[in-house]
CSV table of N, CA and C in Angstrom, one decimal:
chain,number,residue,atom,x,y,z
A,1,UNK,N,52.7,29.6,-108.7
A,1,UNK,CA,53.8,29.0,-107.9
A,1,UNK,C,53.7,29.4,-106.5
A,2,UNK,N,54.2,28.6,-105.6
A,2,UNK,CA,54.2,29.0,-104.2
A,2,UNK,C,55.5,29.7,-103.9
A,3,UNK,N,55.5,30.6,-103.0
A,3,UNK,CA,54.4,31.1,-102.2
A,3,UNK,C,53.5,32.0,-103.1
A,4,UNK,N,52.2,31.9,-102.9
A,4,UNK,CA,51.3,32.8,-103.7
A,4,UNK,C,51.3,34.1,-103.0
A,5,UNK,N,51.4,35.2,-103.8
A,5,UNK,CA,51.4,36.5,-103.2
A,5,UNK,C,50.0,36.8,-102.6
A,6,UNK,N,50.0,37.3,-101.4
A,6,UNK,CA,48.8,37.6,-100.7
A,6,UNK,C,47.8,38.4,-101.5
A,7,UNK,N,48.2,39.3,-102.3
A,7,UNK,CA,47.3,40.2,-103.1
A,7,UNK,C,46.5,39.3,-104.1
A,8,UNK,N,47.2,38.3,-104.7
A,8,UNK,CA,46.5,37.4,-105.6
A,8,UNK,C,45.4,36.6,-104.9
A,9,UNK,N,45.7,36.1,-103.7
A,9,UNK,CA,44.7,35.3,-102.9
A,9,UNK,C,43.5,36.2,-102.5
A,10,UNK,N,43.8,37.4,-102.1
A,10,UNK,CA,42.7,38.4,-101.7
A,10,UNK,C,41.8,38.6,-102.9
A,11,UNK,N,42.5,38.9,-104.1
A,11,UNK,CA,41.7,39.1,-105.3
A,11,UNK,C,40.8,37.9,-105.7
A,12,UNK,N,41.4,36.7,-105.5
A,12,UNK,CA,40.6,35.5,-105.8
A,12,UNK,C,39.4,35.4,-104.9
A,13,UNK,N,39.6,35.6,-103.6
A,13,UNK,CA,38.5,35.5,-102.7
A,13,UNK,C,37.4,36.6,-102.9
A,14,UNK,N,37.9,37.8,-103.2
A,14,UNK,CA,36.9,38.9,-103.5
A,14,UNK,C,36.1,38.5,-104.7
A,15,UNK,N,36.7,37.9,-105.7
A,15,UNK,CA,36.0,37.5,-106.9
A,15,UNK,C,35.0,36.5,-106.6
A,16,UNK,N,35.3,35.5,-105.8
A,16,UNK,CA,34.4,34.5,-105.4
A,16,UNK,C,33.2,35.1,-104.6
A,17,UNK,N,33.5,36.0,-103.8
A,17,UNK,CA,32.4,36.7,-103.0
A,17,UNK,C,31.4,37.4,-103.8
A,18,UNK,N,31.9,37.9,-105.0
A,18,UNK,CA,31.0,38.7,-105.9
A,18,UNK,C,30.1,37.8,-106.7
A,19,UNK,N,30.5,36.5,-106.8
A,19,UNK,CA,29.6,35.6,-107.6
A,19,UNK,C,28.3,35.3,-106.8
A,20,UNK,N,27.2,35.4,-107.5
A,20,UNK,CA,26.0,35.1,-106.8
A,20,UNK,C,25.9,33.6,-106.5
A,21,UNK,N,25.4,33.2,-105.3
A,21,UNK,CA,25.2,31.8,-105.0
A,21,UNK,C,23.9,31.4,-105.8
A,22,UNK,N,23.9,30.1,-106.1
A,22,UNK,CA,22.8,29.6,-106.9
A,22,UNK,C,21.8,28.8,-106.1
A,23,UNK,N,20.7,28.5,-106.8
A,23,UNK,CA,19.7,27.5,-106.3
A,23,UNK,C,20.0,26.2,-107.0
A,24,UNK,N,20.2,25.2,-106.3
A,24,UNK,CA,20.5,23.9,-106.9
A,24,UNK,C,19.1,23.2,-107.0
A,25,UNK,N,18.8,22.7,-108.2
A,25,UNK,CA,17.5,22.1,-108.4
A,25,UNK,C,17.8,20.6,-108.9
A,26,UNK,N,17.4,19.6,-108.1
A,26,UNK,CA,17.7,18.3,-108.5
A,26,UNK,C,16.5,17.4,-108.6
A,27,UNK,N,16.2,17.0,-109.8
A,27,UNK,CA,15.0,16.2,-110.1
A,27,UNK,C,15.3,15.4,-111.4
A,28,UNK,N,14.9,14.1,-111.3
A,28,UNK,CA,15.2,13.3,-112.5
A,28,UNK,C,14.1,13.5,-113.6
A,29,UNK,N,13.0,14.1,-113.3
A,29,UNK,CA,12.0,14.4,-114.3
A,29,UNK,C,12.4,15.7,-115.0
A,30,UNK,N,13.0,15.5,-116.2
A,30,UNK,CA,13.6,16.6,-116.9
A,30,UNK,C,12.6,17.7,-117.2
A,31,UNK,N,11.4,17.4,-117.6
A,31,UNK,CA,10.4,18.5,-118.0
A,31,UNK,C,10.1,19.3,-116.7
A,32,UNK,N,9.8,18.6,-115.6
A,32,UNK,CA,9.5,19.3,-114.4
A,32,UNK,C,10.7,20.2,-114.0
A,33,UNK,N,11.9,19.7,-114.0
A,33,UNK,CA,13.1,20.4,-113.7
A,33,UNK,C,13.3,21.7,-114.6
A,34,UNK,N,13.0,21.5,-115.8
A,34,UNK,CA,13.2,22.6,-116.8
A,34,UNK,C,12.1,23.7,-116.5
A,35,UNK,N,10.9,23.3,-116.2
A,35,UNK,CA,9.8,24.3,-115.9
A,35,UNK,C,10.1,25.0,-114.6
A,36,UNK,N,10.5,24.3,-113.6
A,36,UNK,CA,10.9,24.9,-112.3
A,36,UNK,C,12.1,25.9,-112.5
A,37,UNK,N,13.1,25.4,-113.2
A,37,UNK,CA,14.3,26.3,-113.4
A,37,UNK,C,13.9,27.6,-114.1
A,38,UNK,N,13.0,27.4,-115.1
A,38,UNK,CA,12.6,28.6,-115.9
A,38,UNK,C,11.9,29.6,-115.0
A,39,UNK,N,11.0,29.1,-114.1
A,39,UNK,CA,10.2,30.0,-113.2
A,39,UNK,C,11.1,30.6,-112.2
A,40,UNK,N,12.1,29.9,-111.6
A,40,UNK,CA,13.0,30.4,-110.6
A,40,UNK,C,13.9,31.5,-111.3
A,41,UNK,N,14.4,31.2,-112.5
A,41,UNK,CA,15.3,32.1,-113.2
A,41,UNK,C,14.5,33.4,-113.5
A,42,UNK,N,13.2,33.2,-113.9
A,42,UNK,CA,12.4,34.4,-114.2
A,42,UNK,C,12.2,35.3,-113.0
A,43,UNK,N,12.3,34.8,-111.8
A,43,UNK,CA,12.2,35.5,-110.6
A,43,UNK,C,13.5,36.2,-110.2
A,44,UNK,N,14.5,36.0,-111.1
A,44,UNK,CA,15.8,36.7,-110.8
A,44,UNK,C,16.9,35.9,-110.1
A,45,UNK,N,16.7,34.6,-110.0
A,45,UNK,CA,17.7,33.8,-109.3
A,45,UNK,C,18.4,32.8,-110.3
A,46,UNK,N,19.7,32.6,-110.0
A,46,UNK,CA,20.5,31.7,-110.8
A,46,UNK,C,20.1,30.3,-110.4
A,47,UNK,N,20.0,29.4,-111.3
A,47,UNK,CA,19.6,28.0,-111.0
A,47,UNK,C,20.6,27.1,-111.7
A,48,UNK,N,21.0,26.0,-111.0
A,48,UNK,CA,21.8,24.9,-111.5
A,48,UNK,C,20.9,23.7,-111.5
A,49,UNK,N,20.7,23.1,-112.6
A,49,UNK,CA,19.8,21.9,-112.7
A,49,UNK,C,20.7,20.6,-112.8
A,50,UNK,N,20.3,19.7,-111.9
A,50,UNK,CA,21.0,18.3,-112.0
A,50,UNK,C,19.9,17.3,-112.0
A,51,UNK,N,20.2,16.1,-112.6
A,51,UNK,CA,19.2,15.1,-112.6
A,51,UNK,C,19.5,13.9,-111.8
A,52,UNK,N,20.6,14.0,-111.0
A,52,UNK,CA,21.0,12.9,-110.1
A,52,UNK,C,21.8,13.5,-109.0
A,53,UNK,N,22.0,12.7,-107.9
A,53,UNK,CA,22.8,13.1,-106.8
A,53,UNK,C,24.2,13.3,-107.1
A,54,UNK,N,24.8,12.4,-107.9
A,54,UNK,CA,26.2,12.5,-108.3
A,54,UNK,C,26.4,13.8,-109.1
A,55,UNK,N,25.6,14.1,-110.0
A,55,UNK,CA,25.7,15.3,-110.8
A,55,UNK,C,25.7,16.5,-109.9
A,56,UNK,N,24.7,16.5,-109.0
A,56,UNK,CA,24.6,17.7,-108.1
A,56,UNK,C,25.8,17.8,-107.2
A,57,UNK,N,26.4,16.7,-106.7
A,57,UNK,CA,27.6,16.8,-105.9
A,57,UNK,C,28.8,17.2,-106.7
A,58,UNK,N,28.8,17.0,-108.0
A,58,UNK,CA,29.9,17.4,-108.8
A,58,UNK,C,29.9,19.0,-109.0
A,59,UNK,N,28.9,19.6,-108.7
A,59,UNK,CA,28.8,21.1,-108.9
A,59,UNK,C,29.5,21.7,-107.7
A,60,UNK,N,30.5,22.5,-107.9
A,60,UNK,CA,31.4,22.9,-106.8
A,60,UNK,C,31.1,24.4,-106.3
A,61,UNK,N,30.4,25.2,-107.1
A,61,UNK,CA,30.2,26.5,-106.7
A,61,UNK,C,29.2,26.6,-105.5
A,62,UNK,N,29.3,27.6,-104.7
A,62,UNK,CA,28.4,27.7,-103.5
A,62,UNK,C,26.9,27.8,-104.0
A,63,UNK,N,26.1,26.9,-103.3
A,63,UNK,CA,24.7,27.0,-103.5
A,63,UNK,C,24.1,27.5,-102.1
A,64,UNK,N,23.1,28.4,-102.2
A,64,UNK,CA,22.5,28.9,-101.0
A,64,UNK,C,21.2,28.2,-100.7
A,65,UNK,N,20.5,27.7,-101.8
A,65,UNK,CA,19.3,27.0,-101.6
A,65,UNK,C,19.3,25.7,-102.5
A,66,UNK,N,18.5,24.7,-102.0
A,66,UNK,CA,18.4,23.5,-102.8
A,66,UNK,C,17.0,23.0,-102.9
A,67,UNK,N,16.5,22.7,-104.0
A,67,UNK,CA,15.2,22.1,-104.2
A,67,UNK,C,15.5,20.7,-104.7
A,68,UNK,N,15.2,19.7,-103.8
A,68,UNK,CA,15.6,18.3,-104.1
A,68,UNK,C,14.4,17.4,-104.2
A,69,UNK,N,14.4,16.6,-105.2
A,69,UNK,CA,13.4,15.5,-105.2
A,69,UNK,C,13.9,14.4,-104.2
A,70,UNK,N,12.9,13.8,-103.6
A,70,UNK,CA,13.3,12.8,-102.6
A,70,UNK,C,13.8,11.5,-103.2
A,71,UNK,N,13.3,11.1,-104.3
A,71,UNK,CA,13.7,9.9,-105.0
A,71,UNK,C,14.5,10.3,-106.2
A,72,UNK,N,15.8,9.9,-106.2
A,72,UNK,CA,16.7,10.1,-107.3
A,72,UNK,C,17.2,8.8,-107.9
A,73,UNK,N,17.6,8.8,-109.1
A,73,UNK,CA,18.0,7.5,-109.7
A,73,UNK,C,19.3,6.9,-109.0
A,74,UNK,N,20.1,7.7,-108.4
A,74,UNK,CA,21.3,7.1,-107.7
A,74,UNK,C,21.3,7.4,-106.2
A,75,UNK,N,20.1,7.4,-105.6
A,75,UNK,CA,20.1,7.6,-104.1
A,75,UNK,C,18.8,8.4,-103.7
A,76,UNK,N,18.9,8.9,-102.6
A,76,UNK,CA,17.7,9.7,-102.1
A,76,UNK,C,18.1,11.2,-101.9
A,77,UNK,N,17.1,12.0,-102.0
A,77,UNK,CA,17.4,13.4,-101.7
A,77,UNK,C,17.9,13.6,-100.3
A,78,UNK,N,17.5,12.7,-99.4
A,78,UNK,CA,18.0,12.8,-98.0
A,78,UNK,C,19.5,12.6,-97.9
A,79,UNK,N,20.0,11.7,-98.6
A,79,UNK,CA,21.5,11.5,-98.7
A,79,UNK,C,22.2,12.7,-99.3
A,80,UNK,N,21.6,13.2,-100.3
A,80,UNK,CA,22.1,14.4,-101.0
A,80,UNK,C,22.1,15.6,-100.1
A,81,UNK,N,21.0,15.7,-99.4
A,81,UNK,CA,20.9,16.9,-98.4
A,81,UNK,C,21.9,16.8,-97.3
A,82,UNK,N,22.2,15.6,-96.8
A,82,UNK,CA,23.2,15.4,-95.8
A,82,UNK,C,24.6,15.9,-96.3
A,83,UNK,N,24.9,15.5,-97.6
A,83,UNK,CA,26.1,15.8,-98.2
A,83,UNK,C,26.2,17.3,-98.4
A,84,UNK,N,25.1,17.9,-98.8
A,84,UNK,CA,25.1,19.4,-99.0
A,84,UNK,C,25.3,20.1,-97.7
A,85,UNK,N,24.6,19.7,-96.7
A,85,UNK,CA,24.7,20.3,-95.3
A,85,UNK,C,26.1,20.1,-94.8
A,86,UNK,N,26.8,19.0,-95.1
A,86,UNK,CA,28.2,18.8,-94.6
A,86,UNK,C,29.1,19.8,-95.2
A,87,UNK,N,28.8,20.2,-96.5
A,87,UNK,CA,29.6,21.3,-97.2
A,87,UNK,C,29.3,22.6,-96.6
A,88,UNK,N,28.0,22.9,-96.4
A,88,UNK,CA,27.5,24.2,-95.9
A,88,UNK,C,26.3,24.0,-95.0
A,89,UNK,N,26.4,24.1,-93.7
A,89,UNK,CA,25.3,23.9,-92.8
A,89,UNK,C,24.2,24.9,-92.9
A,90,UNK,N,24.5,26.0,-93.6
A,90,UNK,CA,23.5,27.1,-93.7
A,90,UNK,C,22.6,26.9,-94.9
A,91,UNK,N,22.8,26.0,-95.8
A,91,UNK,CA,22.0,25.8,-97.0
A,91,UNK,C,20.5,25.6,-96.6
A,92,UNK,N,19.7,26.2,-97.3
A,92,UNK,CA,18.2,26.1,-97.2
A,92,UNK,C,17.7,25.0,-98.1
A,93,UNK,N,16.9,24.1,-97.6
A,93,UNK,CA,16.5,22.9,-98.4
A,93,UNK,C,15.0,22.8,-98.5
A,94,UNK,N,14.5,22.5,-99.7
A,94,UNK,CA,13.1,22.2,-99.9
A,94,UNK,C,13.1,20.8,-100.6
A,95,UNK,N,12.4,19.9,-100.0
A,95,UNK,CA,12.1,18.6,-100.7
A,95,UNK,C,10.8,18.7,-101.4
A,96,UNK,N,10.9,18.1,-102.6
A,96,UNK,CA,9.6,17.9,-103.4
A,96,UNK,C,9.4,16.4,-103.6
A,97,UNK,N,8.2,16.0,-103.4
A,97,UNK,CA,8.0,14.5,-103.4
A,97,UNK,C,6.5,14.2,-103.6
A,98,UNK,N,6.3,13.1,-104.2
A,98,UNK,CA,4.9,12.5,-104.2
A,98,UNK,C,4.7,11.7,-102.9
A,99,UNK,N,5.6,11.6,-102.0
A,99,UNK,CA,5.6,10.8,-100.8
A,99,UNK,C,5.8,11.7,-99.6
A,100,UNK,N,5.3,12.9,-99.6
A,100,UNK,CA,5.7,13.8,-98.5
A,100,UNK,C,5.2,13.5,-97.1
A,101,UNK,N,4.1,12.7,-97.0
A,101,UNK,CA,3.6,12.3,-95.7
A,101,UNK,C,4.7,11.5,-94.9
A,102,UNK,N,5.3,10.5,-95.6
A,102,UNK,CA,6.3,9.7,-95.0
A,102,UNK,C,7.6,10.5,-94.9
A,103,UNK,N,7.8,11.4,-95.8
A,103,UNK,CA,9.1,12.2,-95.9
A,103,UNK,C,9.3,13.2,-94.8
A,104,UNK,N,8.2,13.9,-94.4
A,104,UNK,CA,8.4,15.0,-93.5
A,104,UNK,C,9.0,14.6,-92.2
A,105,UNK,N,8.5,13.6,-91.6
A,105,UNK,CA,9.0,13.2,-90.3
A,105,UNK,C,10.5,12.7,-90.4
A,106,UNK,N,10.8,12.0,-91.4
A,106,UNK,CA,12.2,11.5,-91.6
A,106,UNK,C,13.2,12.6,-91.8
A,107,UNK,N,12.9,13.6,-92.7
A,107,UNK,CA,13.8,14.6,-93.0
A,107,UNK,C,14.0,15.6,-91.9
A,108,UNK,N,12.9,15.9,-91.2
A,108,UNK,CA,13.0,16.8,-90.1
A,108,UNK,C,13.8,16.2,-88.9
A,109,UNK,N,13.6,14.9,-88.7
A,109,UNK,CA,14.4,14.3,-87.7
A,109,UNK,C,15.9,14.3,-88.0
A,110,UNK,N,16.2,14.0,-89.3
A,110,UNK,CA,17.6,13.9,-89.7
A,110,UNK,C,18.2,15.3,-89.9
A,111,UNK,N,17.5,16.2,-90.5
A,111,UNK,CA,18.1,17.4,-90.9
A,111,UNK,C,17.6,18.7,-90.2
A,112,UNK,N,16.6,18.6,-89.4
A,112,UNK,CA,16.1,19.8,-88.7
A,112,UNK,C,15.2,20.6,-89.6
A,113,UNK,N,15.7,21.8,-89.9
A,113,UNK,CA,14.9,22.8,-90.6
A,113,UNK,C,15.0,22.6,-92.1
A,114,UNK,N,13.9,21.9,-92.6
A,114,UNK,CA,13.8,21.7,-94.1
A,114,UNK,C,12.3,21.9,-94.3
A,115,UNK,N,11.9,22.1,-95.6
A,115,UNK,CA,10.6,22.3,-96.0
A,115,UNK,C,10.2,21.2,-97.0
A,116,UNK,N,9.0,20.8,-97.1
A,116,UNK,CA,8.5,19.7,-98.0
A,116,UNK,C,7.3,20.2,-98.7
A,117,UNK,N,7.3,20.0,-100.1
A,117,UNK,CA,6.1,20.3,-100.9
A,117,UNK,C,5.7,19.0,-101.6
A,118,UNK,N,4.4,18.8,-101.7
A,118,UNK,CA,3.9,17.6,-102.3
A,118,UNK,C,3.8,17.8,-103.8
A,119,UNK,N,4.1,16.8,-104.6
A,119,UNK,CA,3.9,16.8,-106.0
A,119,UNK,C,2.4,16.3,-106.2
A,120,UNK,N,1.7,16.8,-107.2
A,120,UNK,CA,2.1,17.8,-108.2
A,120,UNK,C,2.3,19.1,-107.6
A,121,UNK,N,3.3,19.9,-108.1
A,121,UNK,CA,3.7,21.1,-107.5
A,121,UNK,C,3.0,22.3,-108.1
A,122,UNK,N,2.8,23.3,-107.3
A,122,UNK,CA,2.4,24.6,-107.7
A,122,UNK,C,3.8,25.4,-107.9
A,123,UNK,N,4.1,25.7,-109.1
A,123,UNK,CA,5.4,26.4,-109.5
A,123,UNK,C,5.5,27.6,-108.7
A,124,UNK,N,4.5,28.4,-108.5
A,124,UNK,CA,4.5,29.6,-107.7
A,124,UNK,C,5.0,29.4,-106.3
A,125,UNK,N,4.5,28.3,-105.7
A,125,UNK,CA,5.0,28.0,-104.3
A,125,UNK,C,6.5,27.7,-104.3
A,126,UNK,N,7.0,27.0,-105.3
A,126,UNK,CA,8.4,26.8,-105.3
A,126,UNK,C,9.2,28.1,-105.4
A,127,UNK,N,8.8,28.9,-106.3
A,127,UNK,CA,9.4,30.2,-106.5
A,127,UNK,C,9.4,31.0,-105.2
A,128,UNK,N,8.2,31.1,-104.6
A,128,UNK,CA,8.1,31.8,-103.3
A,128,UNK,C,9.0,31.3,-102.3
A,129,UNK,N,9.1,29.9,-102.2
A,129,UNK,CA,10.0,29.3,-101.2
A,129,UNK,C,11.4,29.8,-101.5
A,130,UNK,N,11.9,29.7,-102.7
A,130,UNK,CA,13.2,30.2,-103.0
A,130,UNK,C,13.5,31.6,-102.6
A,131,UNK,N,12.5,32.5,-102.9
A,131,UNK,CA,12.7,33.9,-102.6
A,131,UNK,C,12.8,34.1,-101.1
A,132,UNK,N,11.9,33.4,-100.3
A,132,UNK,CA,11.9,33.5,-98.8
A,132,UNK,C,13.2,32.9,-98.3
A,133,UNK,N,13.6,31.7,-98.8
A,133,UNK,CA,14.8,31.1,-98.3
A,133,UNK,C,16.1,31.9,-98.6
A,134,UNK,N,16.1,32.6,-99.7
A,134,UNK,CA,17.3,33.5,-100.0
A,134,UNK,C,17.3,34.6,-98.9
A,135,UNK,N,16.2,35.2,-98.6
A,135,UNK,CA,16.1,36.2,-97.6
A,135,UNK,C,16.5,35.8,-96.2
A,136,UNK,N,16.2,34.6,-95.8
A,136,UNK,CA,16.5,34.1,-94.5
A,136,UNK,C,17.9,33.4,-94.4
A,137,UNK,N,18.5,33.2,-95.5
A,137,UNK,CA,19.8,32.5,-95.6
A,137,UNK,C,20.9,33.5,-95.3
A,138,UNK,N,21.9,33.1,-94.5
A,138,UNK,CA,23.0,34.0,-94.3
A,138,UNK,C,23.9,34.0,-95.6
A,139,UNK,N,24.7,35.0,-95.8
A,139,UNK,CA,25.7,34.9,-96.9
A,139,UNK,C,25.2,35.7,-98.1
A,140,UNK,N,25.7,35.2,-99.2
A,140,UNK,CA,25.5,35.9,-100.5
A,140,UNK,C,24.1,35.8,-101.0
A,141,UNK,N,23.7,36.7,-101.7
A,141,UNK,CA,22.4,36.7,-102.4
A,141,UNK,C,22.4,36.1,-103.7
A,142,UNK,N,21.3,35.5,-104.2
A,142,UNK,CA,21.3,34.9,-105.5
A,142,UNK,C,20.8,35.8,-106.5
A,143,UNK,N,20.4,37.0,-106.1
A,143,UNK,CA,19.9,38.0,-107.0
A,143,UNK,C,21.0,38.5,-108.0
A,144,UNK,N,20.6,38.6,-109.2
A,144,UNK,CA,21.6,39.1,-110.2
A,144,UNK,C,21.7,40.6,-110.2
């Protein structure tokens, strides 16, 4: 009930700050998403897997990094990236696509600092990117 005691608000915010931020992985290819999620998790990072933009946007906890397929069943990764950046301008974004030549110019013009990897992917490259992105990202760590 209102007014909420300040001590309860402080406790709630401290609890949120202790939760590790996650890596959001969005790809409609379920096998690829599962393999990437397993590799990223094995490297010590929490991963949230979504198979559509709508599902990804429904996830409300803070994400520090996002690995996004450019083509999704309900839109583009570019639209999703814009929405994620609107929520948190510091989010680190990696696009994965079979169309990276066309994609690089478009996303960099629209979003500035993003990275792009060409499919088929080297899983190790994706894991390395997540690890580097976490280090250069301000805020909470995704390490458990």
